[in-house]
Coordinates of C-alpha atoms in Angstrom, one line a residue:
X1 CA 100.6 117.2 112.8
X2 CA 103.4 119.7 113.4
X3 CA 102.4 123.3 113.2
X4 CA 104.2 124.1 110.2
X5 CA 102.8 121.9 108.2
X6 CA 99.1 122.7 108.9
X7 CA 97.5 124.9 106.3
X8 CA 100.1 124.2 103.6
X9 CA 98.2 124.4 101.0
X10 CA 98.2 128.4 101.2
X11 CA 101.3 128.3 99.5
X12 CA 99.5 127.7 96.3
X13 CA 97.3 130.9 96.6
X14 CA 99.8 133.5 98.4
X15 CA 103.1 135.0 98.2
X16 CA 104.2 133.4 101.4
X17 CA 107.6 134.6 101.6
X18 CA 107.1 137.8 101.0
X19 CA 104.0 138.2 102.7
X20 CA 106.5 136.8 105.8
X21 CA 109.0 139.3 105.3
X22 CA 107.2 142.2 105.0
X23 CA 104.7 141.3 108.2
X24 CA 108.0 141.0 109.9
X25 CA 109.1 144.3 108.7
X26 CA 106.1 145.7 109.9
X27 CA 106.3 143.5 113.7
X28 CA 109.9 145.3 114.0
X29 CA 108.0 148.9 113.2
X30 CA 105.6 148.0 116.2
X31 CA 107.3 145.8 118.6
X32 CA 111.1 146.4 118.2
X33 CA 112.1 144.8 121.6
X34 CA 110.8 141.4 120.0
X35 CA 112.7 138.7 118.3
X36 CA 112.9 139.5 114.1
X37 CA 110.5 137.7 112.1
X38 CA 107.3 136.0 112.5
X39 CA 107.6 132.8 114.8
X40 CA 106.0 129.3 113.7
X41 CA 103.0 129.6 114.8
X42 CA 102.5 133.0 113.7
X43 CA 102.8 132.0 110.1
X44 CA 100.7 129.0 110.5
X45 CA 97.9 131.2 112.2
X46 CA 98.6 133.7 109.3
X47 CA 98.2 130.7 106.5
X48 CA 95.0 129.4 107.9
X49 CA 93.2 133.4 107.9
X50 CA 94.8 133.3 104.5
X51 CA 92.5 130.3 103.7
X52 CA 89.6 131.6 105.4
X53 CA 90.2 129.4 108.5
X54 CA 88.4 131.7 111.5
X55 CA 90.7 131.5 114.7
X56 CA 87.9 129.0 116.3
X57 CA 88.7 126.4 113.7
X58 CA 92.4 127.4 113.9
X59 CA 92.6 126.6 117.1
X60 CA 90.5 123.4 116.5
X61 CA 93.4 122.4 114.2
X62 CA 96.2 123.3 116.7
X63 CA 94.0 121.6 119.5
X64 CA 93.9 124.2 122.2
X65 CA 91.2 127.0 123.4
X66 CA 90.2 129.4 121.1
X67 CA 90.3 132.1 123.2
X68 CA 94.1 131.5 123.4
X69 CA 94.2 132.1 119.6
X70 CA 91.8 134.7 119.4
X71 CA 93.9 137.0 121.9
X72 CA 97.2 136.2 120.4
X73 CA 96.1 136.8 116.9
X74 CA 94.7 140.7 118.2
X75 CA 97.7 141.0 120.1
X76 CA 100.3 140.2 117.1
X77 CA 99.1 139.1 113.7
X78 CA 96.2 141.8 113.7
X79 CA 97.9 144.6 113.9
X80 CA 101.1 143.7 112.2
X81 CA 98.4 143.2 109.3
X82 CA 97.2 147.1 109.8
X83 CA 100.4 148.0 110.1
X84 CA 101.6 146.4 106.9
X85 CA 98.0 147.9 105.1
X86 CA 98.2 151.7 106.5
X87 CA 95.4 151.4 108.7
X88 CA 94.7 152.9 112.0
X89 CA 95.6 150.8 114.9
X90 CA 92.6 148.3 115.5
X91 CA 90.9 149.4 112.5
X92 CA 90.9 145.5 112.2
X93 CA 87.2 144.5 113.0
X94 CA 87.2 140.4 111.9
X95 CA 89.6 138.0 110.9
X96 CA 87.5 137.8 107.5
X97 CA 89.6 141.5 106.7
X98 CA 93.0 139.9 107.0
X99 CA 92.7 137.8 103.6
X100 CA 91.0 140.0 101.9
X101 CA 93.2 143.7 103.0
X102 CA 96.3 141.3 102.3
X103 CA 94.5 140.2 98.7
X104 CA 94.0 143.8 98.0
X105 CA 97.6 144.5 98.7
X106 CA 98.7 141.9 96.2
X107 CA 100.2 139.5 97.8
X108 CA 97.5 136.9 96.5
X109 CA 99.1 135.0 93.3
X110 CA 97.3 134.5 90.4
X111 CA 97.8 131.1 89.9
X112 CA 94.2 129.4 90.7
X113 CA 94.0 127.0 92.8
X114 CA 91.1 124.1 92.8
X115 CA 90.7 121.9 95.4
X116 CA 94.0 121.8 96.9
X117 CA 93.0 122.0 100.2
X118 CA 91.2 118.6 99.6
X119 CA 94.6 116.9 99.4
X120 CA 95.8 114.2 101.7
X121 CA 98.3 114.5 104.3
X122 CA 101.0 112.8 102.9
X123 CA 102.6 110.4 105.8
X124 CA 106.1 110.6 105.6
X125 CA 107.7 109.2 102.2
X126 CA 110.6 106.8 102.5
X127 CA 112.6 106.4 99.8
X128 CA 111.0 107.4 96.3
X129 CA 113.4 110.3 95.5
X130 CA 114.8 108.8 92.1
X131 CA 111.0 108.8 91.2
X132 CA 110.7 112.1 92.2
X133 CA 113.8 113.0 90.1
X134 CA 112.3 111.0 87.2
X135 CA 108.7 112.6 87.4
X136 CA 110.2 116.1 87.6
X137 CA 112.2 115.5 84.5
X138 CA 109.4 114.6 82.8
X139 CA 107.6 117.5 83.8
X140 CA 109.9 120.3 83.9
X141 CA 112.3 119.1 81.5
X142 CA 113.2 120.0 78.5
X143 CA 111.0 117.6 77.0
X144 CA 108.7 118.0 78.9
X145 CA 105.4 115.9 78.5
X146 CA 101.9 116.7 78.8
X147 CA 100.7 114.0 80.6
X148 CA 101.7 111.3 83.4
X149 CA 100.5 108.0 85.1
X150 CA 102.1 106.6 88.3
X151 CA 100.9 103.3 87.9
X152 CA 101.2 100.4 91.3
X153 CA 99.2 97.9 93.2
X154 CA 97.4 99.2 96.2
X155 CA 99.7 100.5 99.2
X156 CA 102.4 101.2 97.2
X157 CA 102.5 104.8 97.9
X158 CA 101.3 106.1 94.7
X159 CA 99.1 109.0 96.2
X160 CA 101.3 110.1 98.7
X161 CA 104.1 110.3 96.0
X162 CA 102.0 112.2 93.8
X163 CA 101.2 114.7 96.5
X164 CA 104.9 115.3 97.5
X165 CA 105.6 115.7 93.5
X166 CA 102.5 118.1 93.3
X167 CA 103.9 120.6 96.1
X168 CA 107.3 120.2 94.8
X169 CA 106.3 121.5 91.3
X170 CA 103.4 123.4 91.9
X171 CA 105.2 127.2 91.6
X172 CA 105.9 126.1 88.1
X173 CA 102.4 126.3 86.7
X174 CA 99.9 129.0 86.2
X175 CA 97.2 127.0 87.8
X176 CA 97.0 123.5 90.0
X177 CA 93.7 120.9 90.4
X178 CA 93.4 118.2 92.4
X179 CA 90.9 116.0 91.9
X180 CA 90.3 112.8 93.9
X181 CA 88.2 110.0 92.1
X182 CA 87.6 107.9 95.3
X183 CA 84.2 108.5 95.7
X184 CA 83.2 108.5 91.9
X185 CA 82.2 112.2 91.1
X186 CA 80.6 112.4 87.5
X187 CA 82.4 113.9 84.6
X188 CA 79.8 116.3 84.6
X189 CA 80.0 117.3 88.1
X190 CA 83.9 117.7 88.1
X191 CA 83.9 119.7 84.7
X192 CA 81.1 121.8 86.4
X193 CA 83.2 122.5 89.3
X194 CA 86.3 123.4 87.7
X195 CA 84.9 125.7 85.2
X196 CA 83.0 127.6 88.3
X197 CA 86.0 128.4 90.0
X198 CA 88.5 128.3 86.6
X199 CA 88.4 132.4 85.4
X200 CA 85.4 134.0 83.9
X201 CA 86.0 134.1 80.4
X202 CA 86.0 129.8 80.7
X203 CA 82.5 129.6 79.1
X204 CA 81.5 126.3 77.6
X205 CA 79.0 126.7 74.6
X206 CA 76.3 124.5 76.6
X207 CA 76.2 122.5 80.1
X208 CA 76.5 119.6 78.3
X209 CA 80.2 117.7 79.5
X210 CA 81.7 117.5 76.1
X211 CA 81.3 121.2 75.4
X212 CA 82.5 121.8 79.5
X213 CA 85.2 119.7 78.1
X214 CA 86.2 121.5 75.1
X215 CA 86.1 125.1 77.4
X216 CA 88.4 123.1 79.5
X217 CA 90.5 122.5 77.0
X218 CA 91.4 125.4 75.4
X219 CA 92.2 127.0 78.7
X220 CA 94.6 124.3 79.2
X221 CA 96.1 125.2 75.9
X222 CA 96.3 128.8 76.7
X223 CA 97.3 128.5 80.5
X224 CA 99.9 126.3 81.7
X225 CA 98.3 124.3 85.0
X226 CA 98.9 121.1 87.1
X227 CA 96.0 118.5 86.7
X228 CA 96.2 115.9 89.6
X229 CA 93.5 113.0 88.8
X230 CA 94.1 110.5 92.0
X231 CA 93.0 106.8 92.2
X232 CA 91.6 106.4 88.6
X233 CA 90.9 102.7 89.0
X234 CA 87.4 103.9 91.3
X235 CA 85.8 104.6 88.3
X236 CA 86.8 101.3 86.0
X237 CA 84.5 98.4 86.3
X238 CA 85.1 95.2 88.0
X239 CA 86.1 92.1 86.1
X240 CA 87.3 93.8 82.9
X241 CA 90.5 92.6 82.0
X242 CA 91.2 95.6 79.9
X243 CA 89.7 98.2 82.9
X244 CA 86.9 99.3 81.1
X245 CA 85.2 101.8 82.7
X246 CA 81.8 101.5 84.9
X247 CA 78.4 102.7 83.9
X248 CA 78.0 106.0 84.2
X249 CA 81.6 106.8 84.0
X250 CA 82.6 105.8 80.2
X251 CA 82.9 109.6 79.2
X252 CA 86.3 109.8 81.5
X253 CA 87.8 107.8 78.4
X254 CA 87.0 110.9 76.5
X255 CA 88.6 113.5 79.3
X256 CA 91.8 111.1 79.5
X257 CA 92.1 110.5 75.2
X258 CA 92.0 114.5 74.7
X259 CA 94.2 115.1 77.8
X260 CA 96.9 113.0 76.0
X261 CA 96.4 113.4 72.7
X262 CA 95.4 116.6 72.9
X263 CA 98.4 119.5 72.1
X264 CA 98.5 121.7 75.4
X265 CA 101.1 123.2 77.6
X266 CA 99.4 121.9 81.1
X267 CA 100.3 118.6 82.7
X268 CA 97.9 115.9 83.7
X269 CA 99.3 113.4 86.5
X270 CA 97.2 110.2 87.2
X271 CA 97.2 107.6 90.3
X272 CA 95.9 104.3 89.6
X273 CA 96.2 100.5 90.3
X274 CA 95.6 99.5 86.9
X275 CA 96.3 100.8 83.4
X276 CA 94.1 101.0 80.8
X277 CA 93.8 102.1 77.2
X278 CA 94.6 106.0 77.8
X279 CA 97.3 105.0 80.5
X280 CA 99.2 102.7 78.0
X281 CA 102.1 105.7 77.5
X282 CA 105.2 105.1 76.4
X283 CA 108.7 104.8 78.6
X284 CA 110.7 106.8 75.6
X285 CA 112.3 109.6 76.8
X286 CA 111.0 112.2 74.3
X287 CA 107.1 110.6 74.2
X288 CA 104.2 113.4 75.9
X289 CA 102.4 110.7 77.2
X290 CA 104.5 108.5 79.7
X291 CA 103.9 106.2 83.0
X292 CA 105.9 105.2 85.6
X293 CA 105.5 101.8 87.2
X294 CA 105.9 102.1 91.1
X295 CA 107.6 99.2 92.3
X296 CA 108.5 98.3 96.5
X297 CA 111.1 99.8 98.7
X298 CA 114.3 98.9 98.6
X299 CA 115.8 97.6 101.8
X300 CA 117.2 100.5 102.9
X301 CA 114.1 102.3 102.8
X302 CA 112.1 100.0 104.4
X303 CA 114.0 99.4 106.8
X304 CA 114.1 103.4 107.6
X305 CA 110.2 102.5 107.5
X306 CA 110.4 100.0 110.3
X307 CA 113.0 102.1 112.0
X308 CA 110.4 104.6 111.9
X309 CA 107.9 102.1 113.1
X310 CA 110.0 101.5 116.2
X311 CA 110.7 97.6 115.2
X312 CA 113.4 96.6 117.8
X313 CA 116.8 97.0 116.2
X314 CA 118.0 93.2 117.7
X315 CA 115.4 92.0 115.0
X316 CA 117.3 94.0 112.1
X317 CA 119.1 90.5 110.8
X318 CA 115.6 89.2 110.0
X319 CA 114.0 92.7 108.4
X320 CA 115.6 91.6 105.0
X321 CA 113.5 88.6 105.2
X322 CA 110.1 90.4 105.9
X323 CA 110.6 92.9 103.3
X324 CA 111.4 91.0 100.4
X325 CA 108.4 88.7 101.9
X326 CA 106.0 92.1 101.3
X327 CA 107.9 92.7 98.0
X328 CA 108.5 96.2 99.8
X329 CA 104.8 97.5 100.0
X330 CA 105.0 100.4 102.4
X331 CA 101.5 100.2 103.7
X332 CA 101.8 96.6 104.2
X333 CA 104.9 96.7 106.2
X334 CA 103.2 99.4 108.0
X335 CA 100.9 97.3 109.2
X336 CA 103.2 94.4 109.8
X337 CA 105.3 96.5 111.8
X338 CA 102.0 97.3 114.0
X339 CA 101.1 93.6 113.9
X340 CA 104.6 92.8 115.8
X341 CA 104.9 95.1 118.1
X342 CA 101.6 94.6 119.4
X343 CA 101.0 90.6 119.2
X344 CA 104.8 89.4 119.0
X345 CA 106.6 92.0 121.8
X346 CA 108.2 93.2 118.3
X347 CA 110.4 90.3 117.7
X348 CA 110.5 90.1 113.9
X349 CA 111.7 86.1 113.8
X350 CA 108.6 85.1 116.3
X351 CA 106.4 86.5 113.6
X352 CA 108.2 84.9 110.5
X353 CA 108.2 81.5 112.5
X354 CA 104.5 81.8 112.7
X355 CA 103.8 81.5 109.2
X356 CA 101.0 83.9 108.4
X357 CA 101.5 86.3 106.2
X358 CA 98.4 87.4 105.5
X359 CA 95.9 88.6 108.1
X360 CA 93.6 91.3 108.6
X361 CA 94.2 94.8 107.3
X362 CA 96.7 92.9 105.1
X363 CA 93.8 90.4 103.7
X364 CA 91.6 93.7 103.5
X365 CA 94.3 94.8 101.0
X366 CA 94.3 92.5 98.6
X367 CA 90.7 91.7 98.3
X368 CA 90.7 95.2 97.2
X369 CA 92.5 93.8 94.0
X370 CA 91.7 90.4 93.8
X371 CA 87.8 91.5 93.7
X372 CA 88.5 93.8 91.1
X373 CA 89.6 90.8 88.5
X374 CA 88.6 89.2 86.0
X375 CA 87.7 85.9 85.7
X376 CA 90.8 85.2 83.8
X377 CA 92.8 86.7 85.8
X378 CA 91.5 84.6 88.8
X379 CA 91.9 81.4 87.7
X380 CA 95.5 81.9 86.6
X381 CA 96.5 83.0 90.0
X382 CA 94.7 79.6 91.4
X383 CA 96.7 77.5 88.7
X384 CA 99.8 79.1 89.9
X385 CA 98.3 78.9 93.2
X386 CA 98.1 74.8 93.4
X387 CA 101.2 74.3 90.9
X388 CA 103.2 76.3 93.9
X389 CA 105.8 77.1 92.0
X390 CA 107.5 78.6 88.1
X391 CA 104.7 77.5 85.5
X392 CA 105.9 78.6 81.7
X393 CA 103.8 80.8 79.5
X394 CA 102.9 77.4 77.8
X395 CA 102.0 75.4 81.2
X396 CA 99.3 78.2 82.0
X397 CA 95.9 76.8 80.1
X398 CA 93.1 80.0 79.8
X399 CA 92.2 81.2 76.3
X400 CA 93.0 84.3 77.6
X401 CA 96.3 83.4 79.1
X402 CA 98.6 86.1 77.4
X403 CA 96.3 89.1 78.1
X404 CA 95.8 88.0 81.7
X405 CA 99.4 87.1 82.5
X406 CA 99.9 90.7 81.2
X407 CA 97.9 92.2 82.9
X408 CA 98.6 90.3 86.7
X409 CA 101.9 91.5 86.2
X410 CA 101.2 95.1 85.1
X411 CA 99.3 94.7 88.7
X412 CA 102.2 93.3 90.7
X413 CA 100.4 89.9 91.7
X414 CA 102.5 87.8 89.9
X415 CA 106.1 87.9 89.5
X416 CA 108.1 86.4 86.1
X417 CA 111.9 85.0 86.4
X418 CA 113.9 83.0 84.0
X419 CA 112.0 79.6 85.5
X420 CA 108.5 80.8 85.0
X421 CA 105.9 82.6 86.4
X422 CA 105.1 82.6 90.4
X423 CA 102.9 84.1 92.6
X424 CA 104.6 87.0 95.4
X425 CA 104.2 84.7 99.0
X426 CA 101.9 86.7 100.3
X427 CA 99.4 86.6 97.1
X428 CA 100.3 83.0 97.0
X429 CA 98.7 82.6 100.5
X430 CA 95.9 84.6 99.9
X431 CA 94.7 82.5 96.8
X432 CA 95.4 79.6 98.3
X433 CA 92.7 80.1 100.8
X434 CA 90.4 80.9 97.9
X435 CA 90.9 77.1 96.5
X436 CA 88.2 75.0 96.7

């Protein structure tokens, strides 16, 4: 990772530009026969102290010897810090006093910050600005709503999109969460966490999660903050054709009804592969609950994304082909792209001549989704499957035919056009194999 983006989620906690300015007012003071202004790596030395990184785990992260850091940070940063303060010249004793002299000082904001530092790296995000554009609308607009699913089949970018939205927004609001749902936290647990480290006069009437959740709400109602719930569809249940949610995890219905039905001035964004009752939203303009479908690249962003990938340029008259194939899933042509270059000397047409689409990682992918189904759901991709091509709303036989068409496309397995209904080519393979 470059330098400057490693420790970025400081910006949430600290005034970094004027923190940057004024260190660099005080570097001039000391060292006037340097350069102006902090160099990269001082500010990215400066935002991981600021997050309590100590320079051994700084220089982990930069991947050199910590003694390296450790004598650049007393040479420079240390006592730009005491001079910025009014302290003596090495009055500085551990790199624990540079966050909190500089929190005394005021440069700390007061927006709270939970769990930010847990988010992802976000690779880099082809594409996806009119989303962006849309989302921020939505948000910031002026009418605005409270709440906000980005709803898309898995590798579609929806995380990584969310992220990029989240730091683009995040100076907006008086307070930011993000909360990852990939390894299935209780309600309980989460609501405990959040009230912990939300401000002291936060106090629930009991530990019990429904009065946690009414403490939560009001300060959401009284403070204006950023909720980031990411990859919903861990805690729904398998087979459901309605994603009900799993054992143990049915009071999340509760958290997501009074989030947006609920009157506040926060925002709630959440990730998921499906969408359930609370994600239904609404695409009108002026609704507070809305969700945005998140659909493939187009084929100029993919094919920045296999540019990117390093995919031989003499194979650019066949990348059409492969991304439509793919229906523009980033991850998958990500791994496609690794797939040719390694096994097929990168030639694009040698691949598409081979006739698999669906291997490995790829396979991996969508038994993610296609074990999450119901049995409905299932046997209408295997009719579809062995018809091998356009069956009509009447052709398809299940006595829950409409609900499950419904929801396969809502999960972009199945596509709909003017002749029927069809399977994408690579889910077509897939279930294929699945036939008896």
């Amino acid at each position: 990772m470059a330098t400057e983006q490693l420790f970025a989620q400081a910006a949430a906690q600290w005034n970094l530009d004027q923190l940057y300015g004024d260190l660099a007012k005080a570097k001039s003071e000391l060292m006037p026969h340097k350069r102006y202004g902090l160099t990269d790596l001082e500010k990215t030395r400066l935002r991981g102290l600021l997050l309590r990184y100590s320079p051994a785990a700084i220089s982990d992260h930069e991947g050199i010897e910590a003694r390296t850091v450790e004598v650049a940070l007393s040479q420079g940063l240390y006592r730009y810090v005491e001079q910025l303060t009014g302290r003596d010249r090495n009055a500085l004793e551990s790199w624990r006093d540079v966050a909190h002299w500089l929190e005394a000082a005021g440069y700390r904001t007061t927006q709270v910050a939970i769990n930010w530092d847990q988010m992802p790296d976000v690779p880099v995000l082809y594409g996806r600005q009119v989303e962006l554009d849309q989302l921020q609308q939505w948000m910031l607009g002026t009418s605005a709503c409270r709440f906000v699913s980005i709803i898309g089949p898995v590798g579609m970018g929806k995380t990584s999109l969310a992220i990029t939205l989240a730091k683009a927004v995040h100076t907006q609001f008086d307070g930011v969460i993000w909360q990852s749902l990939r390894h299935r936290p209780t309600l309980d647990n989460v609501l405990g966490q959040w009230l912990n480290e939300l401000p002291d006069d936060v106090i629930p009437h009991s530990d019990e999660w429904y009065d946690q959740l009414s403490a939560l709400m009001v300060y959401l109602q009284q403070h204006r903050c950023l909720v980031v719930l990411d990859n919903l569809e861990s805690i729904l249940s398998s087979g459901s054709l309605v994603s009900e949610y799993a054992p143990d995890y049915s009071n999340y219905r509760e958290l997501l009804k009074r989030l947006g039905e609920q009157p506040h001035q926060s925002c709630i964004v959440v990730t998921s592969r499906e969408r359930n009752r609370e994600l239904a939203g609404s695409r009108a303009t002026n609704s507070p609950v809305r969700y945005l479908e998140l659909g493939g690249l187009k084929y100029d962003d993919g094919a920045q994304l296999l540019t990117a990938e390093r995919l031989p340029a003499s194979g650019k008259p066949h990348w059409k082909g492969l991304i439509n194939q793919y229906r523009g899933n980033p991850l998958m042509l990500r791994i496609v792209a690794m797939t040719i270059q390694e096994l097929f000397d990168g030639d694009v047409d040698r691949f598409r001549r081979h006739g698999r689409t669906m291997f490995g990682d790829i396979k991996y992918l969508i038994d993610q989704q296609y074990e999450r189904l119901s049995e409905a759901e299932q046997n209408i991709l295997g009719q579809l499957a062995e018809k091998a091509e356009p069956m009509s709303i009447e052709d398809i036989k299940h006595p829950d035919g409409l609900a499950a068409i419904s929801a396969l496309l809502s999960k972009s397995l199945i596509e709909k056009s003017p002749a029927g209904f069809t399977l994408i080519p690579v889910v077509m393979e897939y279930v294929r194999e699945q036939l008896p």
